[in-house]
Short mmCIF file of C-alpha atoms and ligand atoms in Angstrom, two decimals:
data_model
loop_
_atom_site.label_atom_id
_atom_site.label_comp_id
_atom_site.label_asym_id
_atom_site.label_seq_id
_atom_site.Cartn_x
_atom_site.Cartn_y
_atom_site.Cartn_z
CA UNK A 1 92.90 48.12 105.62
CA UNK A 2 92.25 47.95 110.30
CA UNK A 3 95.42 46.51 110.87
CA UNK A 4 95.60 44.81 114.37
CA UNK A 5 98.87 44.09 116.42
CA UNK A 6 98.85 41.98 119.31
CA UNK A 7 101.77 42.99 121.86
CA UNK A 8 103.15 46.02 122.02
CA UNK A 9 106.78 45.32 122.60
CA UNK A 10 110.11 44.75 120.53
CA UNK A 11 108.13 42.76 117.57
CA UNK A 12 105.19 44.73 117.67
CA UNK A 13 106.26 48.12 117.33
CA UNK A 14 108.48 47.12 114.61
CA UNK A 15 104.69 45.55 112.70
CA UNK A 16 102.91 48.34 113.53
CA UNK A 17 105.48 50.14 111.82
CA UNK A 18 106.06 48.50 108.69
CA UNK A 19 101.80 48.16 108.90
CA UNK A 20 101.75 51.60 109.13
CA UNK A 21 102.97 52.10 105.46
CA UNK A 22 99.68 50.02 103.96
CA UNK A 23 96.55 50.39 106.51
CA UNK A 24 93.93 53.22 107.17
CA UNK A 25 94.76 52.55 110.99
CA UNK A 26 97.29 50.33 113.20
CA UNK A 27 95.97 49.35 116.27
CA UNK A 28 98.81 48.01 119.33
CA UNK A 29 97.26 46.06 121.75
CA UNK A 30 99.40 45.73 124.77
CA UNK A 31 98.23 45.29 128.41
CA UNK A 32 102.13 45.76 129.90
CA UNK A 33 102.59 49.06 128.00
CA UNK A 34 102.99 51.08 131.29
CA UNK A 35 105.34 48.79 132.70
CA UNK A 36 107.03 47.92 129.21
CA UNK A 37 110.49 49.12 130.70
CA UNK A 38 110.01 48.08 134.20
CA UNK A 39 110.31 44.78 135.94
CA UNK A 40 107.58 43.76 134.54
CA UNK A 41 109.21 41.83 131.73
CA UNK A 42 112.51 40.68 133.38
CA UNK A 43 114.16 39.61 130.64
CA UNK A 44 114.11 43.36 129.23
CA UNK A 45 116.64 43.82 131.91
CA UNK A 46 118.92 41.72 130.98
CA UNK A 47 122.09 42.57 128.83
CA UNK A 48 120.97 42.69 125.07
CA UNK A 49 123.18 43.37 122.01
CA UNK A 50 121.67 44.64 119.16
CA UNK A 51 123.56 42.51 116.31
CA UNK A 52 124.81 45.04 113.04
CA UNK A 53 122.17 43.57 110.56
CA UNK A 54 119.76 44.88 113.45
CA UNK A 55 121.16 47.92 114.05
CA UNK A 56 121.05 48.02 110.01
CA UNK A 57 117.46 47.53 109.70
CA UNK A 58 116.38 49.93 112.73
CA UNK A 59 117.93 52.49 111.07
CA UNK A 60 116.62 51.67 107.79
CA UNK A 61 112.92 51.66 109.53
CA UNK A 62 114.02 54.75 111.55
CA UNK A 63 116.36 56.93 109.61
CA UNK A 64 119.02 58.62 112.09
CA UNK A 65 117.71 56.62 115.20
CA UNK A 66 120.96 55.57 115.92
CA UNK A 67 122.11 59.76 115.93
CA UNK A 68 119.51 59.79 118.15
CA UNK A 69 120.07 57.36 120.39
CA UNK A 70 123.74 58.07 121.04
CA UNK A 71 122.64 62.03 121.48
CA UNK A 72 120.62 60.75 124.13
CA UNK A 73 123.58 58.59 125.34
CA UNK A 74 124.19 55.29 123.80
CA UNK A 75 127.75 54.51 122.47
CA UNK A 76 128.26 53.49 118.78
CA UNK A 77 131.14 50.64 118.40
CA UNK A 78 132.74 49.66 115.69
CA UNK A 79 136.15 47.79 114.54
CA UNK A 80 138.26 47.41 117.63
CA UNK A 81 135.35 48.65 119.81
CA UNK A 82 134.27 45.72 119.11
CA UNK A 83 135.77 42.42 121.23
CA UNK A 84 134.84 39.14 120.74
CA UNK A 85 136.73 36.24 122.44
CA UNK A 86 136.96 32.48 122.32
CA UNK A 87 138.27 30.51 124.42
CA UNK A 88 139.78 33.67 126.19
CA UNK A 89 141.72 34.74 122.83
CA UNK A 90 140.80 37.83 121.08
CA UNK A 91 139.66 37.92 117.41
CA UNK A 92 140.60 39.76 115.01
CA UNK A 93 138.83 43.20 114.46
CA UNK A 94 136.10 43.34 111.57
CA UNK A 95 136.09 46.54 110.44
CA UNK A 96 132.86 47.38 108.63
CA UNK A 97 130.58 46.06 111.62
CA UNK A 98 128.74 48.79 114.15
CA UNK A 99 126.94 47.59 117.32
CA UNK A 100 124.91 49.86 119.47
CA UNK A 101 125.88 49.81 122.99
CA UNK A 102 122.33 50.39 124.84
CA UNK A 103 120.21 48.90 127.38
CA UNK A 104 117.12 47.10 125.72
CA UNK A 105 114.53 49.56 127.20
CA UNK A 106 116.44 51.68 125.68
CA UNK A 107 116.37 51.22 122.37
CA UNK A 108 112.69 49.79 122.60
CA UNK A 109 111.46 53.35 124.27
CA UNK A 110 113.45 54.91 121.68
CA UNK A 111 111.56 52.89 118.84
CA UNK A 112 108.26 53.02 120.67
CA UNK A 113 108.36 56.76 120.65
CA UNK A 114 108.86 56.80 116.86
CA UNK A 115 105.88 54.15 116.11
CA UNK A 116 103.38 56.02 118.44
CA UNK A 117 104.32 59.50 117.25
CA UNK A 118 102.91 58.15 113.09
CA UNK A 119 99.49 59.25 112.49
CA UNK A 120 97.52 56.11 112.16
CA UNK A 121 99.19 53.88 114.71
CA UNK A 122 97.68 53.90 118.40
CA UNK A 123 98.40 51.67 121.47
CA UNK A 124 95.37 50.46 123.92
CA UNK A 125 96.51 48.78 126.73
CA UNK A 126 94.35 45.76 126.66
CA UNK A 127 94.52 42.13 126.76
CA UNK A 128 93.66 40.04 123.17
CA UNK A 129 91.91 37.49 124.47
CA UNK A 130 91.42 35.12 121.24
CA UNK A 131 90.68 35.84 117.63
CA UNK A 132 87.47 35.30 115.80
CA UNK A 133 88.06 33.61 112.19
CA UNK A 134 84.94 33.58 109.92
CA UNK A 135 84.97 33.08 105.98
CA UNK A 136 88.73 31.74 105.99
CA UNK A 137 90.25 34.78 107.75
CA UNK A 138 90.77 36.74 111.02
CA UNK A 139 87.59 39.07 111.06
CA UNK A 140 88.12 40.37 114.82
CA UNK A 141 90.12 40.21 117.72
CA UNK A 142 88.58 39.81 121.26
CA UNK A 143 89.67 41.78 123.79
CA UNK A 144 89.95 42.81 127.71
CA UNK A 145 90.39 46.24 129.12
CA UNK A 146 92.17 46.69 132.74
CA UNK A 147 88.94 46.99 134.16
CA UNK A 148 87.87 43.86 132.96
CA UNK A 149 85.56 44.69 130.14
CA UNK A 150 85.35 43.12 126.92
CA UNK A 151 84.79 43.77 123.19
CA UNK A 152 85.74 42.95 119.95
CA UNK A 153 88.50 45.23 117.15
CA UNK A 154 87.43 44.43 113.72
CA UNK A 155 90.55 43.76 111.93
CA UNK A 156 91.46 43.11 108.12
CA UNK A 157 95.37 42.03 109.04
CA UNK A 158 96.04 40.54 112.62
CA UNK A 159 99.99 40.47 113.31
CA UNK A 160 101.02 37.72 116.55
CA UNK A 161 103.96 39.58 118.40
CA UNK A 162 103.11 38.05 121.90
CA UNK A 163 105.99 36.30 122.51
CA UNK A 164 107.24 32.92 123.21
CA UNK A 165 104.50 32.36 125.28
CA UNK A 166 101.70 33.27 122.92
CA UNK A 167 98.52 31.18 123.25
CA UNK A 168 97.15 31.98 119.00
CA UNK A 169 97.63 28.14 118.67
CA UNK A 170 94.92 27.68 120.76
CA UNK A 171 93.04 30.53 120.16
CA UNK A 172 92.70 29.16 116.21
CA UNK A 173 92.49 25.67 117.37
CA UNK A 174 89.31 26.68 119.35
CA UNK A 175 88.21 28.21 115.88
CA UNK A 176 88.41 24.85 114.42
CA UNK A 177 91.85 25.73 112.93
CA UNK A 178 94.88 23.72 113.05
CA UNK A 179 98.12 24.48 115.30
CA UNK A 180 101.06 24.77 114.30
CA UNK A 181 103.96 22.19 115.62
CA UNK A 182 105.87 23.96 118.55
CA UNK A 183 109.72 22.35 117.79
CA UNK A 184 111.90 23.03 121.27
CA UNK A 185 115.14 22.19 122.24
CA UNK A 186 115.73 22.36 126.09
CA UNK A 187 118.80 24.28 127.00
CA UNK A 188 118.38 24.92 130.95
CA UNK A 189 120.42 28.42 130.19
CA UNK A 190 120.88 30.86 133.11
CA UNK A 191 121.75 34.67 133.01
CA UNK A 192 122.58 37.25 135.48
CA UNK A 193 123.19 40.86 134.49
CA UNK A 194 124.38 43.55 136.65
CA UNK A 195 125.20 47.20 136.08
CA UNK A 196 128.54 49.01 136.97
CA UNK A 197 128.93 52.76 137.21
CA UNK A 198 131.89 53.51 133.87
CA UNK A 199 134.60 55.80 134.30
CA UNK A 200 137.87 56.56 132.16
CA UNK A 201 138.61 52.59 131.91
CA UNK A 202 137.83 51.09 128.98
CA UNK A 203 138.08 54.14 126.61
CA UNK A 204 138.10 52.02 123.33
CA UNK A 205 135.46 49.22 124.34
CA UNK A 206 131.75 49.18 123.45
CA UNK A 207 131.03 45.35 123.63
CA UNK A 208 133.55 42.41 124.64
CA UNK A 209 131.63 39.03 124.01
CA UNK A 210 133.63 35.86 125.86
CA UNK A 211 132.36 32.43 124.79
CA UNK A 212 134.29 28.94 124.98
CA UNK A 213 134.76 26.77 122.15
CA UNK A 214 136.48 24.13 120.71
CA UNK A 215 139.55 24.09 122.81
CA UNK A 216 137.27 24.10 126.03
CA UNK A 217 134.91 21.53 124.46
CA UNK A 218 132.12 24.51 125.11
CA UNK A 219 132.91 24.29 128.88
CA UNK A 220 133.40 27.50 131.24
CA UNK A 221 136.91 25.75 132.12
CA UNK A 222 139.49 28.03 130.22
CA UNK A 223 137.14 31.24 130.77
CA UNK A 224 133.78 32.40 132.11
CA UNK A 225 130.97 32.95 129.54
CA UNK A 226 130.01 36.48 129.76
CA UNK A 227 129.53 39.79 128.00
CA UNK A 228 129.80 43.62 128.44
CA UNK A 229 128.72 46.58 126.78
CA UNK A 230 128.79 50.52 127.46
CA UNK A 231 125.07 51.81 127.82
CA UNK A 232 123.57 54.81 128.75
CA UNK A 233 123.84 56.77 131.66
CA UNK A 234 127.65 56.30 131.69
CA UNK A 235 127.29 52.30 132.64
CA UNK A 236 128.20 49.05 132.01
CA UNK A 237 125.99 46.22 131.49
CA UNK A 238 127.92 42.99 132.29
CA UNK A 239 126.14 39.73 131.96
CA UNK A 240 127.47 35.77 132.76
CA UNK A 241 125.97 33.20 131.83
CA UNK A 242 126.22 29.26 132.27
CA UNK A 243 123.82 25.70 132.08
CA UNK A 244 122.08 23.72 134.12
CA UNK A 245 123.74 23.01 137.55
CA UNK A 246 126.40 26.04 136.64
CA UNK A 247 123.40 28.85 136.23
CA UNK A 248 124.78 32.38 137.66
CA UNK A 249 122.70 33.74 140.89
CA UNK A 250 122.00 37.00 142.26
CA UNK A 251 124.88 36.63 144.48
CA UNK A 252 126.84 39.93 144.00
CA UNK A 253 130.39 38.25 145.53
CA UNK A 254 129.94 35.02 143.16
CA UNK A 255 129.50 37.33 140.46
CA UNK A 256 132.71 39.77 141.04
CA UNK A 257 134.17 36.07 141.39
CA UNK A 258 133.03 35.12 138.07
CA UNK A 259 133.73 38.41 136.16
CA UNK A 260 137.20 37.92 137.32
CA UNK A 261 137.74 34.64 135.81
CA UNK A 262 135.99 35.82 132.34
CA UNK A 263 138.38 37.98 129.49
CA UNK A 264 140.77 41.15 130.49
CA UNK A 265 137.94 43.87 130.22
CA UNK A 266 135.34 42.30 132.26
CA UNK A 267 138.00 41.59 134.94
CA UNK A 268 138.64 45.11 134.74
CA UNK A 269 134.88 46.57 135.40
CA UNK A 270 134.70 43.61 138.39
CA UNK A 271 138.27 45.55 139.46
CA UNK A 272 138.26 48.98 138.90
CA UNK A 273 134.02 49.86 138.62
CA UNK A 274 131.15 49.86 141.11
CA UNK A 275 128.25 47.63 141.20
CA UNK A 276 124.87 49.48 140.56
CA UNK A 277 122.20 47.68 142.37
CA UNK A 278 122.30 44.14 142.33
CA UNK A 279 122.52 41.10 139.69
CA UNK A 280 119.41 40.24 138.45
CA UNK A 281 118.54 36.78 136.96
CA UNK A 282 117.19 34.72 134.23
CA UNK A 283 116.08 31.61 133.18
CA UNK A 284 115.97 30.22 129.89
CA UNK A 285 114.14 26.84 129.28
CA UNK A 286 113.98 26.00 126.02
CA UNK A 287 114.45 27.25 122.36
CA UNK A 288 111.32 26.87 120.46
CA UNK A 289 110.17 27.61 117.07
CA UNK A 290 106.63 27.54 115.58
CA UNK A 291 105.96 25.68 112.28
CA UNK A 292 103.26 28.06 110.57
CA UNK A 293 104.55 26.55 107.46
CA UNK A 294 103.49 23.05 107.91
CA UNK A 295 100.07 23.97 108.60
CA UNK A 296 97.42 22.23 105.95
CA UNK A 297 95.37 25.29 106.74
CA UNK A 298 96.18 28.71 107.34
CA UNK A 299 93.58 31.63 107.96
CA UNK A 300 93.93 34.57 105.61
CA UNK A 301 94.77 37.93 107.63
CA UNK A 302 97.32 36.62 110.06
CA UNK A 303 101.34 37.16 110.41
CA UNK A 304 103.47 36.05 113.17
CA UNK A 305 106.70 38.02 114.38
CA UNK A 306 109.17 38.06 116.86
CA UNK A 307 109.52 35.50 119.28
CA UNK A 308 106.14 34.14 118.92
CA UNK A 309 107.42 32.86 115.80
CA UNK A 310 110.68 31.78 116.91
CA UNK A 311 112.73 32.19 120.01
CA UNK A 312 116.45 31.03 120.51
CA UNK A 313 119.00 30.99 123.05
CA UNK A 314 119.65 34.72 123.83
CA UNK A 315 123.45 33.95 124.15
CA UNK A 316 123.69 34.55 120.22
CA UNK A 317 121.61 37.97 120.43
CA UNK A 318 119.60 37.28 117.22
CA UNK A 319 116.08 38.22 118.79
CA UNK A 320 115.66 41.67 118.00
CA UNK A 321 117.55 40.83 114.89
CA UNK A 322 115.36 38.28 113.77
CA UNK A 323 112.37 40.92 114.58
CA UNK A 324 113.63 43.33 112.47
CA UNK A 325 114.23 40.91 109.53
CA UNK A 326 110.78 39.53 109.82
CA UNK A 327 109.40 43.30 109.80
CA UNK A 328 111.48 43.32 106.90
CA UNK A 329 109.58 40.04 105.32
CA UNK A 330 106.08 41.76 106.57
CA UNK A 331 107.00 45.06 103.95
CA UNK A 332 108.37 42.85 100.95
CA UNK A 333 105.15 40.71 101.50
CA UNK A 334 102.79 43.44 101.68
CA UNK A 335 104.79 45.67 99.14
CA UNK A 336 103.81 42.88 96.63
CA UNK A 337 100.19 44.12 96.49
CA UNK A 338 98.99 41.17 98.12
CA UNK A 339 95.50 40.69 99.34
CA UNK A 340 95.46 40.94 103.49
CA UNK A 341 92.30 38.91 103.72
CA UNK A 342 94.36 35.74 101.96
CA UNK A 343 97.08 33.57 103.70
CA UNK A 344 100.47 35.41 104.15
CA UNK A 345 102.00 32.45 102.59
CA UNK A 346 104.63 34.83 101.00
CA UNK A 347 105.23 36.46 104.59
CA UNK A 348 105.94 33.27 106.31
CA UNK A 349 108.22 31.73 103.29
CA UNK A 350 110.33 34.89 103.88
CA UNK A 351 110.32 34.85 107.70
CA UNK A 352 110.97 31.11 107.71
CA UNK A 353 114.32 31.61 105.79
CA UNK A 354 115.66 33.86 108.85
CA UNK A 355 114.11 31.85 111.01
CA UNK A 356 116.13 28.93 109.70
CA UNK A 357 119.07 29.88 109.51
CA UNK A 358 118.95 31.80 113.21
CA UNK A 359 117.57 28.09 114.41
CA UNK A 360 120.21 26.81 112.51
CA UNK A 361 123.11 28.26 114.13
CA UNK A 362 122.05 28.66 117.80
CA UNK A 363 120.81 25.02 117.48
CA UNK A 364 124.14 23.80 116.47
CA UNK A 365 126.41 25.51 118.86
CA UNK A 366 123.82 24.50 121.68
CA UNK A 367 124.15 21.04 120.70
CA UNK A 368 128.06 21.09 121.60
CA UNK A 369 126.81 21.31 125.33
CA UNK A 370 126.32 17.97 126.79
CA UNK A 371 123.19 18.53 128.56
CA UNK A 372 121.92 19.78 125.64
CA UNK A 373 120.45 16.28 123.85
CA UNK A 374 118.76 16.99 120.99
CA UNK A 375 117.25 16.88 118.20
CA UNK A 376 120.33 16.33 116.12
CA UNK A 377 119.86 17.55 112.38
CA UNK A 378 121.14 15.09 109.84
CA UNK A 379 124.69 14.96 109.59
CA UNK A 380 125.50 16.94 112.41
CA UNK A 381 128.54 15.09 113.81
CA UNK A 382 130.33 16.44 110.56
CA UNK A 383 128.72 19.78 110.72
CA UNK A 384 130.10 20.30 114.59
CA UNK A 385 133.52 18.61 113.04
CA UNK A 386 133.59 21.40 110.55
CA UNK A 387 131.99 24.05 112.76
CA UNK A 388 134.50 23.72 115.37
CA UNK A 389 137.34 23.86 112.73
CA UNK A 390 136.13 26.98 111.10
CA UNK A 391 135.96 28.57 115.04
CA UNK A 392 139.25 27.71 115.59
CA UNK A 393 140.59 29.21 111.98
CA UNK A 394 138.10 32.52 112.66
CA UNK A 395 140.95 33.45 115.62
CA UNK A 396 143.63 33.16 113.37
CA UNK A 397 142.30 34.70 109.93
CA UNK A 398 140.96 37.72 109.44
CA UNK A 399 139.04 37.02 106.51
CA UNK A 400 137.82 33.99 107.64
CA UNK A 401 136.71 35.96 111.02
CA UNK A 402 135.04 38.53 108.56
CA UNK A 403 132.44 35.81 107.34
CA UNK A 404 132.84 34.21 110.73
CA UNK A 405 131.22 37.86 111.97
CA UNK A 406 129.01 38.76 109.28
CA UNK A 407 127.00 35.08 110.07
CA UNK A 408 127.16 36.20 113.45
CA UNK A 409 125.14 39.54 113.24
CA UNK A 410 123.16 37.77 110.88
CA UNK A 411 124.24 39.29 107.62
CA UNK A 412 125.11 36.33 105.85
CA UNK A 413 123.43 32.94 106.05
CA UNK A 414 125.59 30.36 107.69
CA UNK A 415 126.06 28.44 104.28
CA UNK A 416 128.67 31.49 103.59
CA UNK A 417 131.06 29.27 106.18
CA UNK A 418 131.11 26.46 104.04
CA UNK A 419 132.08 28.06 101.07
CA UNK A 420 134.86 26.36 99.21
CA UNK A 421 137.60 29.67 99.76
CA UNK A 422 136.51 29.27 103.46
CA UNK A 423 137.19 25.94 104.15
CA UNK A 424 140.30 25.98 101.73
CA UNK A 425 141.60 29.33 103.99
CA UNK A 426 140.50 26.73 107.32
CA UNK A 427 142.48 24.24 106.48
CA UNK A 428 145.65 26.61 105.62
CA UNK A 429 144.98 28.52 108.80
CA UNK A 430 145.02 25.23 111.06
CA UNK A 431 147.77 23.71 108.78
CA UNK A 432 150.00 26.60 109.37
CA UNK A 433 148.95 26.62 113.07
CA UNK A 434 150.39 23.18 113.31
CA UNK A 435 153.43 23.80 111.81
CA UNK A 436 153.99 26.48 114.02
CA UNK A 437 153.97 24.40 117.19
CA UNK A 438 156.29 22.20 115.61
CA UNK A 439 158.65 24.27 115.20
C1 FAD B 1 117.79 36.65 129.27
C2 FAD B 1 117.50 37.22 128.13
C3 FAD B 1 118.71 37.82 127.17
C4 FAD B 1 118.15 38.16 125.88
N1 FAD B 1 119.42 39.01 125.15
C5 FAD B 1 119.12 39.26 123.51
C6 FAD B 1 120.11 40.06 123.01
O1 FAD B 1 121.20 40.07 123.85
N2 FAD B 1 119.85 40.45 121.73
C7 FAD B 1 119.03 40.28 120.99
O2 FAD B 1 118.66 40.67 119.97
N3 FAD B 1 117.66 39.33 122.07
C8 FAD B 1 118.04 39.01 123.01
N4 FAD B 1 117.03 38.07 123.81
C9 FAD B 1 115.76 37.89 122.89
C10 FAD B 1 114.89 39.15 123.28
O3 FAD B 1 114.79 39.47 124.15
C11 FAD B 1 113.43 38.69 122.49
O4 FAD B 1 114.09 38.09 121.04
C12 FAD B 1 112.56 39.77 122.25
O5 FAD B 1 111.83 40.16 123.43
C13 FAD B 1 111.51 39.35 121.08
O6 FAD B 1 110.46 40.52 121.54
P1 FAD B 1 108.99 40.21 120.99
O7 FAD B 1 108.21 41.33 120.60
O8 FAD B 1 108.53 39.44 120.33
O9 FAD B 1 108.19 39.48 122.34
P2 FAD B 1 108.22 39.97 123.57
O10 FAD B 1 109.27 40.97 124.45
O11 FAD B 1 108.24 38.78 125.00
O12 FAD B 1 107.00 40.79 123.98
C14 FAD B 1 105.49 40.15 123.97
C15 FAD B 1 104.86 41.44 124.23
O13 FAD B 1 103.11 40.53 124.17
C16 FAD B 1 102.67 41.05 125.24
N5 FAD B 1 101.08 40.08 125.25
C17 FAD B 1 101.50 38.85 126.22
N6 FAD B 1 99.98 38.53 125.57
C18 FAD B 1 99.64 39.46 125.57
C19 FAD B 1 98.12 39.44 124.91
N7 FAD B 1 97.24 38.51 125.28
N8 FAD B 1 97.79 40.67 124.04
C20 FAD B 1 98.16 41.52 123.78
N9 FAD B 1 99.97 41.80 124.27
C21 FAD B 1 100.33 40.33 124.62
C22 FAD B 1 103.09 41.28 126.53
O14 FAD B 1 103.11 42.37 127.43
C23 FAD B 1 105.06 41.87 125.67
O15 FAD B 1 104.77 42.79 125.91
C24 FAD B 1 116.83 37.43 125.16
C25 FAD B 1 116.18 37.12 125.70
C26 FAD B 1 116.30 36.72 126.84
C27 FAD B 1 115.44 36.06 127.88
#
């Protein structure tokens, strides 16, 4: 089998890792690979948190990767070293969660090194320029070299990992096939990340994350939304976030001012650490996903991974982990002995289970923002009310927070939070809080 992966960023690299177990040859097309860690892809310079599930999946695909990254300067945090705050209140620690503190480029560089060392994987610095669909399946990928020469690569199985702006839909239409419906939720999120020199302050912190919750009506009135991670090179990465007119800017004084209105660890970094360079900003307009499963006709020999399939609000840190879970779904699909020339129905089914869960979690939270105007899922007011109560209870009760954390880290489906045991515990925790406040 000749496999072709369009895009050699995080999702494309994982796809290549999986395909290597099944293909005679895997070719990654990535025009930007020289600049993959640099300024050519501005979102890669923003703080990236790798959720516990993403970390577990990476270790599964690349055994020993964590130790290798830690040896090279990354930080492995667990329990109290990972601090989540809601409305400025620290949540109970979760003992069995581990997170790697490192920049996105660092993690991706390590993954890239492993993938490109595989014997049957090659990366070509070319831009895919379309698809050729014949006899019901993708058979070749036209490409353009950096010198502008065009040619085609034969393909038995192709993975689109071209990110959220993938043009695959148009290319399919040009070949007489339907394009998937693109669902969007406009969120208008602003991000700004700055790096700080790290000394001996906050020796027991690897990740600190602060978000507004029900007490502030999800507005930054009680505490600024932001996060920090200890990263390689003895640095802190600090991100601040805000919506619409409250988007953070690259002004360093304003950045430090906002950090001082955030939770204690972020305040402390603002007070004692020196900023390294300037804050860099990013505007994330919408969450979007492509509905391949709705298509009346899907060509064979095609899978779609990463942001090309679904790209959700980065505040919840799901993108990298989603890509690892989709890679896992691809592995599962190919392991059934599926004919690569047939439509990858079971891949898209498995992938949509994880995308639906991530989409549900992030859009339900986003709809709490007054400027986000839908589309609302069925029964949204009840879902919102229940989500608010469970969020409040997760600050008070370690057991509820353990399930909350599993959902947040994508280890469990969001429905785990509506289990009668959790709902009962939530009612008890909130009743106990009320009783305590009236005595
Ligand atoms: C501000 C911000 C913060 C984020 N924070 C987090 C976080 O904390 N945690 C987390 O897990 N996720 C986070 N994400 C999401 C994460 O960055 C994405 O989910 C991830 O980058 C998806 O990887 P990808 O490989 O699918 O796409 P991308 O990284 O966008 O890569 C797509 C690749 O396709 C290549 N390409 C494009 N067109 C072609 C073509 N025609 N031919 C060949 N190649 C092509 C591009 O050059 C690029 O390398 C964040 C995103 C943003 C925007």
